[in-house]
PDB file of C-alpha atoms and ligand atoms in Angstrom:
ATOM      1  CA  MET I  19     -24.023 -12.063  70.000  1.00 78.00           C
ATOM      2  CA  THR I  20     -21.762 -13.605  67.376  1.00 93.00           C
ATOM      3  CA  LEU I  21     -22.826 -13.740  63.763  1.00 96.00           C
ATOM      4  CA  ILE I  22     -21.211 -16.258  61.425  1.00 98.00           C
ATOM      5  CA  ASP I  23     -21.473 -15.242  57.771  1.00 98.00           C
ATOM      6  CA  ILE I  24     -22.168 -18.394  55.723  1.00 98.00           C
ATOM      7  CA  SER I  25     -22.547 -16.582  52.367  1.00 98.00           C
ATOM      8  CA  PRO I  26     -19.863 -16.576  49.672  1.00 98.00           C
ATOM      9  CA  ALA I  27     -18.617 -13.285  48.210  1.00 97.00           C
ATOM     10  CA  LEU I  28     -20.590 -12.366  45.073  1.00 98.00           C
ATOM     11  CA  SER I  29     -18.452 -11.126  42.203  1.00 97.00           C
ATOM     12  CA  PRO I  30     -18.108 -11.862  38.474  1.00 97.00           C
ATOM     13  CA  SER I  31     -15.705 -14.676  39.375  1.00 96.00           C
ATOM     14  CA  ILE I  32     -18.167 -16.735  41.437  1.00 97.00           C
ATOM     15  CA  ALA I  33     -18.954 -20.031  39.726  1.00 96.00           C
ATOM     16  CA  VAL I  34     -22.481 -20.638  38.393  1.00 97.00           C
ATOM     17  CA  PHE I  35     -24.013 -23.770  36.869  1.00 95.00           C
ATOM     18  CA  PRO I  36     -22.645 -24.236  33.321  1.00 94.00           C
ATOM     19  CA  GLY I  37     -25.043 -22.416  30.990  1.00 95.00           C
ATOM     20  CA  ASP I  38     -26.521 -20.209  33.702  1.00 97.00           C
ATOM     21  CA  SER I  39     -26.017 -16.421  33.680  1.00 98.00           C
ATOM     22  CA  PRO I  40     -22.868 -15.304  35.487  1.00 97.00           C
ATOM     23  CA  LEU I  41     -22.863 -12.186  37.620  1.00 98.00           C
ATOM     24  CA  THR I  42     -21.866  -8.979  35.859  1.00 98.00           C
ATOM     25  CA  ARG I  43     -21.699  -5.394  37.037  1.00 98.00           C
ATOM     26  CA  GLU I  44     -22.107  -2.535  34.617  1.00 98.00           C
ATOM     27  CA  VAL I  45     -20.911   0.759  36.024  1.00 98.00           C
ATOM     28  CA  LEU I  46     -23.076   3.597  34.681  1.00 98.00           C
ATOM     29  CA  LEU I  47     -21.551   6.405  36.720  1.00 98.00           C
ATOM     30  CA  ASP I  48     -18.334   6.490  38.718  1.00 98.00           C
ATOM     31  CA  LEU I  49     -17.174   9.083  41.259  1.00 98.00           C
ATOM     32  CA  ARG I  50     -13.604   8.237  40.263  1.00 97.00           C
ATOM     33  CA  ASN I  51     -14.416   9.475  36.743  1.00 97.00           C
ATOM     34  CA  ASP I  52     -15.761  12.763  38.114  1.00 97.00           C
ATOM     35  CA  ASP I  53     -19.383  11.648  37.872  1.00 98.00           C
ATOM     36  CA  ASN I  54     -21.650  12.972  40.651  1.00 98.00           C
ATOM     37  CA  LEU I  55     -22.367   9.430  41.936  1.00 98.00           C
ATOM     38  CA  THR I  56     -21.273   5.857  41.588  1.00 98.00           C
ATOM     39  CA  LEU I  57     -24.124   3.868  40.067  1.00 98.00           C
ATOM     40  CA  SER I  58     -24.132   0.327  38.752  1.00 98.00           C
ATOM     41  CA  THR I  59     -26.367  -2.382  37.310  1.00 98.00           C
ATOM     42  CA  LEU I  60     -26.359  -6.005  38.426  1.00 98.00           C
ATOM     43  CA  ARG I  61     -27.163  -8.865  36.066  1.00 98.00           C
ATOM     44  CA  SER I  62     -27.101 -12.446  37.321  1.00 98.00           C
ATOM     45  CA  THR I  63     -28.865 -15.741  37.667  1.00 98.00           C
ATOM     46  CA  VAL I  64     -31.000 -15.643  40.801  1.00 98.00           C
ATOM     47  CA  HIS I  65     -29.326 -18.954  41.750  1.00 98.00           C
ATOM     48  CA  ILE I  66     -26.146 -17.093  42.696  1.00 98.00           C
ATOM     49  CA  GLY I  67     -24.071 -17.806  45.789  1.00 98.00           C
ATOM     50  CA  SER I  68     -26.137 -18.552  48.861  1.00 98.00           C
ATOM     51  CA  HIS I  69     -29.710 -18.617  47.603  1.00 98.00           C
ATOM     52  CA  LEU I  70     -33.141 -19.943  48.412  1.00 98.00           C
ATOM     53  CA  ASP I  71     -34.869 -21.936  45.676  1.00 98.00           C
ATOM     54  CA  ALA I  72     -38.556 -21.148  45.228  1.00 98.00           C
ATOM     55  CA  PRO I  73     -40.806 -24.195  44.773  1.00 98.00           C
ATOM     56  CA  SER I  74     -41.604 -22.771  41.300  1.00 98.00           C
ATOM     57  CA  HIS I  75     -38.015 -23.705  40.323  1.00 97.00           C
ATOM     58  CA  TYR I  76     -38.982 -27.386  40.270  1.00 97.00           C
ATOM     59  CA  ASP I  77     -42.801 -27.367  40.400  1.00 97.00           C
ATOM     60  CA  ALA I  78     -44.921 -25.658  37.725  1.00 96.00           C
ATOM     61  CA  GLU I  79     -47.629 -25.098  40.351  1.00 96.00           C
ATOM     62  CA  GLY I  80     -45.188 -24.112  43.095  1.00 97.00           C
ATOM     63  CA  ASP I  81     -44.914 -20.802  44.943  1.00 98.00           C
ATOM     64  CA  THR I  82     -42.611 -18.152  43.550  1.00 98.00           C
ATOM     65  CA  ILE I  83     -39.967 -16.663  45.831  1.00 98.00           C
ATOM     66  CA  ASP I  84     -42.033 -13.622  46.857  1.00 98.00           C
ATOM     67  CA  ALA I  85     -44.647 -15.970  48.402  1.00 98.00           C
ATOM     68  CA  ILE I  86     -42.229 -17.721  50.801  1.00 97.00           C
ATOM     69  CA  ASP I  87     -43.234 -17.507  54.463  1.00 97.00           C
ATOM     70  CA  LEU I  88     -40.290 -15.634  55.988  1.00 98.00           C
ATOM     71  CA  GLN I  89     -40.788 -17.406  59.332  1.00 98.00           C
ATOM     72  CA  ARG I  90     -39.329 -20.472  57.672  1.00 97.00           C
ATOM     73  CA  CYS I  91     -36.100 -18.621  56.903  1.00 98.00           C
ATOM     74  CA  ILE I  92     -35.394 -17.450  60.464  1.00 98.00           C
ATOM     75  CA  GLY I  93     -35.051 -19.617  63.542  1.00 98.00           C
ATOM     76  CA  PRO I  94     -33.316 -22.563  65.195  1.00 98.00           C
ATOM     77  CA  CYS I  95     -31.130 -24.544  62.833  1.00 98.00           C
ATOM     78  CA  ASP I  96     -29.116 -27.726  63.191  1.00 98.00           C
ATOM     79  CA  VAL I  97     -25.742 -27.802  61.399  1.00 98.00           C
ATOM     80  CA  MET I  98     -24.653 -31.378  60.694  1.00 98.00           C
ATOM     81  CA  ARG I  99     -21.222 -32.207  59.278  1.00 97.00           C
ATOM     82  CA  ILE I 100     -21.089 -35.314  57.164  1.00 96.00           C
ATOM     83  CA  ASP I 101     -18.222 -37.263  55.734  1.00 95.00           C
ATOM     84  CA  VAL I 102     -18.940 -37.885  52.066  1.00 95.00           C
ATOM     85  CA  GLU I 103     -16.991 -38.533  48.899  1.00 94.00           C
ATOM     86  CA  ARG I 104     -17.059 -35.927  46.154  1.00 95.00           C
ATOM     87  CA  GLY I 105     -19.566 -36.725  43.423  1.00 93.00           C
ATOM     88  CA  SER I 106     -21.411 -39.310  45.512  1.00 95.00           C
ATOM     89  CA  VAL I 107     -25.010 -39.371  46.694  1.00 96.00           C
ATOM     90  CA  ILE I 108     -25.522 -39.155  50.462  1.00 97.00           C
ATOM     91  CA  GLU I 109     -27.567 -42.180  51.471  1.00 96.00           C
ATOM     92  CA  GLU I 110     -27.268 -41.996  55.228  1.00 95.00           C
ATOM     93  CA  LEU I 111     -26.923 -39.288  57.853  1.00 97.00           C
ATOM     94  CA  PRO I 112     -24.839 -39.785  60.996  1.00 96.00           C
ATOM     95  CA  ARG I 113     -27.667 -38.787  63.334  1.00 97.00           C
ATOM     96  CA  ASP I 114     -31.249 -37.509  63.467  1.00 97.00           C
ATOM     97  CA  PRO I 115     -32.002 -33.835  62.823  1.00 98.00           C
ATOM     98  CA  ARG I 116     -32.707 -31.740  65.916  1.00 98.00           C
ATOM     99  CA  GLU I 117     -34.484 -28.738  64.405  1.00 98.00           C
ATOM    100  CA  GLU I 118     -36.937 -28.021  61.583  1.00 98.00           C
ATOM    101  CA  ARG I 119     -34.090 -26.254  59.754  1.00 98.00           C
ATOM    102  CA  LEU I 120     -31.193 -28.554  58.881  1.00 98.00           C
ATOM    103  CA  ILE I 121     -27.937 -27.582  57.175  1.00 98.00           C
ATOM    104  CA  LEU I 122     -25.650 -30.303  55.839  1.00 98.00           C
ATOM    105  CA  ALA I 123     -21.929 -29.492  55.664  1.00 98.00           C
ATOM    106  CA  THR I 124     -20.483 -31.842  53.037  1.00 97.00           C
ATOM    107  CA  GLY I 125     -17.240 -30.046  52.157  1.00 96.00           C
ATOM    108  CA  THR I 126     -17.677 -31.193  48.547  1.00 97.00           C
ATOM    109  CA  HIS I 127     -17.801 -27.724  46.929  1.00 96.00           C
ATOM    110  CA  PRO I 128     -14.895 -26.137  48.798  1.00 94.00           C
ATOM    111  CA  ASP I 129     -14.246 -23.146  46.516  1.00 95.00           C
ATOM    112  CA  PRO I 130     -17.301 -21.116  45.402  1.00 95.00           C
ATOM    113  CA  GLN I 131     -15.103 -19.392  42.804  1.00 95.00           C
ATOM    114  CA  HIS I 132     -14.419 -22.708  41.071  1.00 95.00           C
ATOM    115  CA  TRP I 133     -16.982 -24.982  39.400  1.00 96.00           C
ATOM    116  CA  GLY I 134     -15.827 -28.389  40.625  1.00 92.00           C
ATOM    117  CA  GLY I 135     -18.949 -30.106  39.357  1.00 94.00           C
ATOM    118  CA  ASP I 136     -18.308 -33.092  41.636  1.00 96.00           C
ATOM    119  CA  PHE I 137     -20.231 -32.023  44.724  1.00 97.00           C
ATOM    120  CA  ALA I 138     -22.336 -34.551  46.613  1.00 97.00           C
ATOM    121  CA  GLY I 139     -26.085 -34.965  46.118  1.00 97.00           C
ATOM    122  CA  ILE I 140     -28.735 -36.200  48.525  1.00 98.00           C
ATOM    123  CA  ASP I 141     -30.734 -39.394  48.143  1.00 98.00           C
ATOM    124  CA  PRO I 142     -34.481 -38.650  47.973  1.00 98.00           C
ATOM    125  CA  GLY I 143     -35.097 -41.325  50.631  1.00 97.00           C
ATOM    126  CA  ILE I 144     -33.161 -39.191  53.131  1.00 97.00           C
ATOM    127  CA  ILE I 145     -35.333 -36.205  52.287  1.00 98.00           C
ATOM    128  CA  GLU I 146     -38.494 -38.258  52.928  1.00 98.00           C
ATOM    129  CA  LYS I 147     -37.072 -39.309  56.314  1.00 98.00           C
ATOM    130  CA  LEU I 148     -36.095 -35.746  57.199  1.00 98.00           C
ATOM    131  CA  SER I 149     -39.594 -34.583  56.349  1.00 98.00           C
ATOM    132  CA  ALA I 150     -41.083 -37.293  58.578  1.00 98.00           C
ATOM    133  CA  ALA I 151     -38.753 -36.063  61.350  1.00 98.00           C
ATOM    134  CA  GLY I 152     -40.142 -32.514  60.998  1.00 98.00           C
ATOM    135  CA  VAL I 153     -37.509 -30.844  58.800  1.00 98.00           C
ATOM    136  CA  ARG I 154     -38.992 -27.995  56.709  1.00 98.00           C
ATOM    137  CA  LEU I 155     -35.857 -26.313  55.354  1.00 98.00           C
ATOM    138  CA  LEU I 156     -32.740 -28.075  54.065  1.00 98.00           C
ATOM    139  CA  GLY I 157     -29.510 -26.156  53.534  1.00 98.00           C
ATOM    140  CA  VAL I 158     -26.376 -27.376  51.736  1.00 98.00           C
ATOM    141  CA  ASP I 159     -22.831 -26.126  51.087  1.00 98.00           C
ATOM    142  CA  THR I 160     -23.127 -27.117  47.417  1.00 97.00           C
ATOM    143  CA  PRO I 161     -24.804 -25.513  44.373  1.00 97.00           C
ATOM    144  CA  SER I 162     -27.588 -28.132  44.396  1.00 97.00           C
ATOM    145  CA  VAL I 163     -29.189 -30.877  46.493  1.00 97.00           C
ATOM    146  CA  ASP I 164     -28.791 -33.111  43.403  1.00 96.00           C
ATOM    147  CA  VAL I 165     -25.481 -34.040  41.782  1.00 96.00           C
ATOM    148  CA  ALA I 166     -24.497 -31.705  38.916  1.00 95.00           C
ATOM    149  CA  SER I 167     -25.110 -34.288  36.182  1.00 94.00           C
ATOM    150  CA  SER I 168     -28.657 -35.113  37.345  1.00 95.00           C
ATOM    151  CA  LYS I 169     -31.402 -34.397  34.843  1.00 94.00           C
ATOM    152  CA  ASP I 170     -34.411 -35.869  36.702  1.00 95.00           C
ATOM    153  CA  LEU I 171     -33.442 -34.089  39.951  1.00 97.00           C
ATOM    154  CA  PRO I 172     -34.742 -36.679  42.445  1.00 97.00           C
ATOM    155  CA  ALA I 173     -33.755 -34.659  45.540  1.00 98.00           C
ATOM    156  CA  HIS I 174     -35.494 -31.520  44.258  1.00 98.00           C
ATOM    157  CA  ASP I 175     -38.520 -33.677  43.483  1.00 97.00           C
ATOM    158  CA  ALA I 176     -38.522 -35.129  47.020  1.00 98.00           C
ATOM    159  CA  CYS I 177     -38.456 -31.561  48.349  1.00 98.00           C
ATOM    160  CA  ARG I 178     -41.411 -30.742  46.093  1.00 98.00           C
ATOM    161  CA  ARG I 179     -43.387 -33.714  47.447  1.00 97.00           C
ATOM    162  CA  THR I 180     -42.536 -32.977  51.082  1.00 98.00           C
ATOM    163  CA  GLY I 181     -42.667 -29.176  50.910  1.00 98.00           C
ATOM    164  CA  ILE I 182     -39.106 -28.802  52.221  1.00 98.00           C
ATOM    165  CA  LEU I 183     -37.494 -25.485  51.219  1.00 98.00           C
ATOM    166  CA  ILE I 184     -34.011 -25.664  49.673  1.00 98.00           C
ATOM    167  CA  LEU I 185     -31.180 -23.312  50.656  1.00 98.00           C
ATOM    168  CA  GLU I 186     -28.090 -23.785  48.489  1.00 98.00           C
ATOM    169  CA  GLY I 187     -24.576 -22.438  48.094  1.00 98.00           C
ATOM    170  CA  LEU I 188     -23.703 -21.954  51.767  1.00 98.00           C
ATOM    171  CA  VAL I 189     -20.111 -21.614  52.987  1.00 98.00           C
ATOM    172  CA  LEU I 190     -19.587 -23.652  56.127  1.00 98.00           C
ATOM    173  CA  ASP I 191     -15.793 -23.755  56.503  1.00 94.00           C
ATOM    174  CA  GLY I 192     -14.983 -23.912  60.173  1.00 90.00           C
ATOM    175  CA  VAL I 193     -18.616 -23.982  61.300  1.00 96.00           C
ATOM    176  CA  ALA I 194     -18.921 -26.620  64.035  1.00 96.00           C
ATOM    177  CA  ASP I 195     -21.775 -29.071  64.382  1.00 96.00           C
ATOM    178  CA  GLY I 196     -24.419 -27.554  66.595  1.00 96.00           C
ATOM    179  CA  ILE I 197     -27.604 -25.580  66.999  1.00 98.00           C
ATOM    180  CA  TYR I 198     -27.646 -21.970  65.804  1.00 98.00           C
ATOM    181  CA  GLU I 199     -30.210 -19.413  64.766  1.00 98.00           C
ATOM    182  CA  LEU I 200     -30.387 -19.186  60.963  1.00 98.00           C
ATOM    183  CA  ILE I 201     -31.254 -15.933  59.223  1.00 98.00           C
ATOM    184  CA  ALA I 202     -31.530 -16.242  55.417  1.00 98.00           C
ATOM    185  CA  LEU I 203     -34.140 -13.912  53.927  1.00 98.00           C
ATOM    186  CA  PRO I 204     -34.882 -13.901  50.184  1.00 98.00           C
ATOM    187  CA  LEU I 205     -35.548 -10.696  48.267  1.00 98.00           C
ATOM    188  CA  LYS I 206     -39.189 -10.050  47.382  1.00 98.00           C
ATOM    189  CA  LEU I 207     -38.646 -10.814  43.688  1.00 98.00           C
ATOM    190  CA  THR I 208     -42.140 -11.129  42.250  1.00 98.00           C
ATOM    191  CA  GLY I 209     -42.595 -14.271  40.192  1.00 98.00           C
ATOM    192  CA  PHE I 210     -38.964 -15.399  40.472  1.00 98.00           C
ATOM    193  CA  ASP I 211     -37.735 -18.975  40.918  1.00 98.00           C
ATOM    194  CA  ALA I 212     -35.092 -18.177  43.568  1.00 98.00           C
ATOM    195  CA  SER I 213     -33.366 -15.317  45.339  1.00 98.00           C
ATOM    196  CA  PRO I 214     -29.883 -14.712  46.665  1.00 98.00           C
ATOM    197  CA  VAL I 215     -29.843 -14.475  50.473  1.00 98.00           C
ATOM    198  CA  ARG I 216     -27.320 -13.155  52.949  1.00 98.00           C
ATOM    199  CA  ALA I 217     -27.217 -16.245  55.120  1.00 98.00           C
ATOM    200  CA  VAL I 218     -25.910 -15.953  58.659  1.00 98.00           C
ATOM    201  CA  LEU I 219     -25.854 -18.162  61.712  1.00 98.00           C
ATOM    202  CA  ARG I 220     -26.229 -16.563  65.090  1.00 98.00           C
ATOM    203  CA  GLU I 221     -24.511 -18.366  67.924  1.00 95.00           C
ATOM    204  CA  LEU I 222     -26.876 -19.165  70.748  1.00 89.00           C
ATOM    205  CA  GLU I 223     -26.078 -18.870  74.471  1.00 73.00           C
TER     206      GLU I 223
HETATM  207 ZN1  LIG O 248     -30.962 -23.124  43.173  1.00 81.76          ZN
END
């Protein structure tokens, strides 16, 4: 059984959306300073690294992250590589999705430590089509399903209308097109609008 880790490393240097809270670690106790333990405090946006958006992030009536059905976060997943220009909006996919979980590898946010700001977004029409084809979770290797400059967030809104869950911030370098098992469980953060996940793909066969 081979696991492929598709989560970026989380450290204070990981890029977050401009204006969002970066990750910090406050060390309260440290064995290296002769304390009896090492103990630290994490502060961060919940939209850090690989993370699952809760519907409440883009829908005032939407579920918060603790209410997500975990079945949706584990199971067969189609990884689709697409050729797309940085900063553009994806308006067509090269083929139909093969599973209810679909991950798009765009290669437009290649370094999670660097805020490029020119990653690709997804046209809401594609999201409607994916929903009609049975997709219920959409993953991307970018910080958002919308382009960074978007204010009306049409792709998020299409996910709200269709009930598709959004998994963002994946690292898909070297992951081939194909069917895998996805495991990407959010923390049970009561009332929160997202949660970091440790996202992995398990190779089938
Ligand atoms: Zn998010």
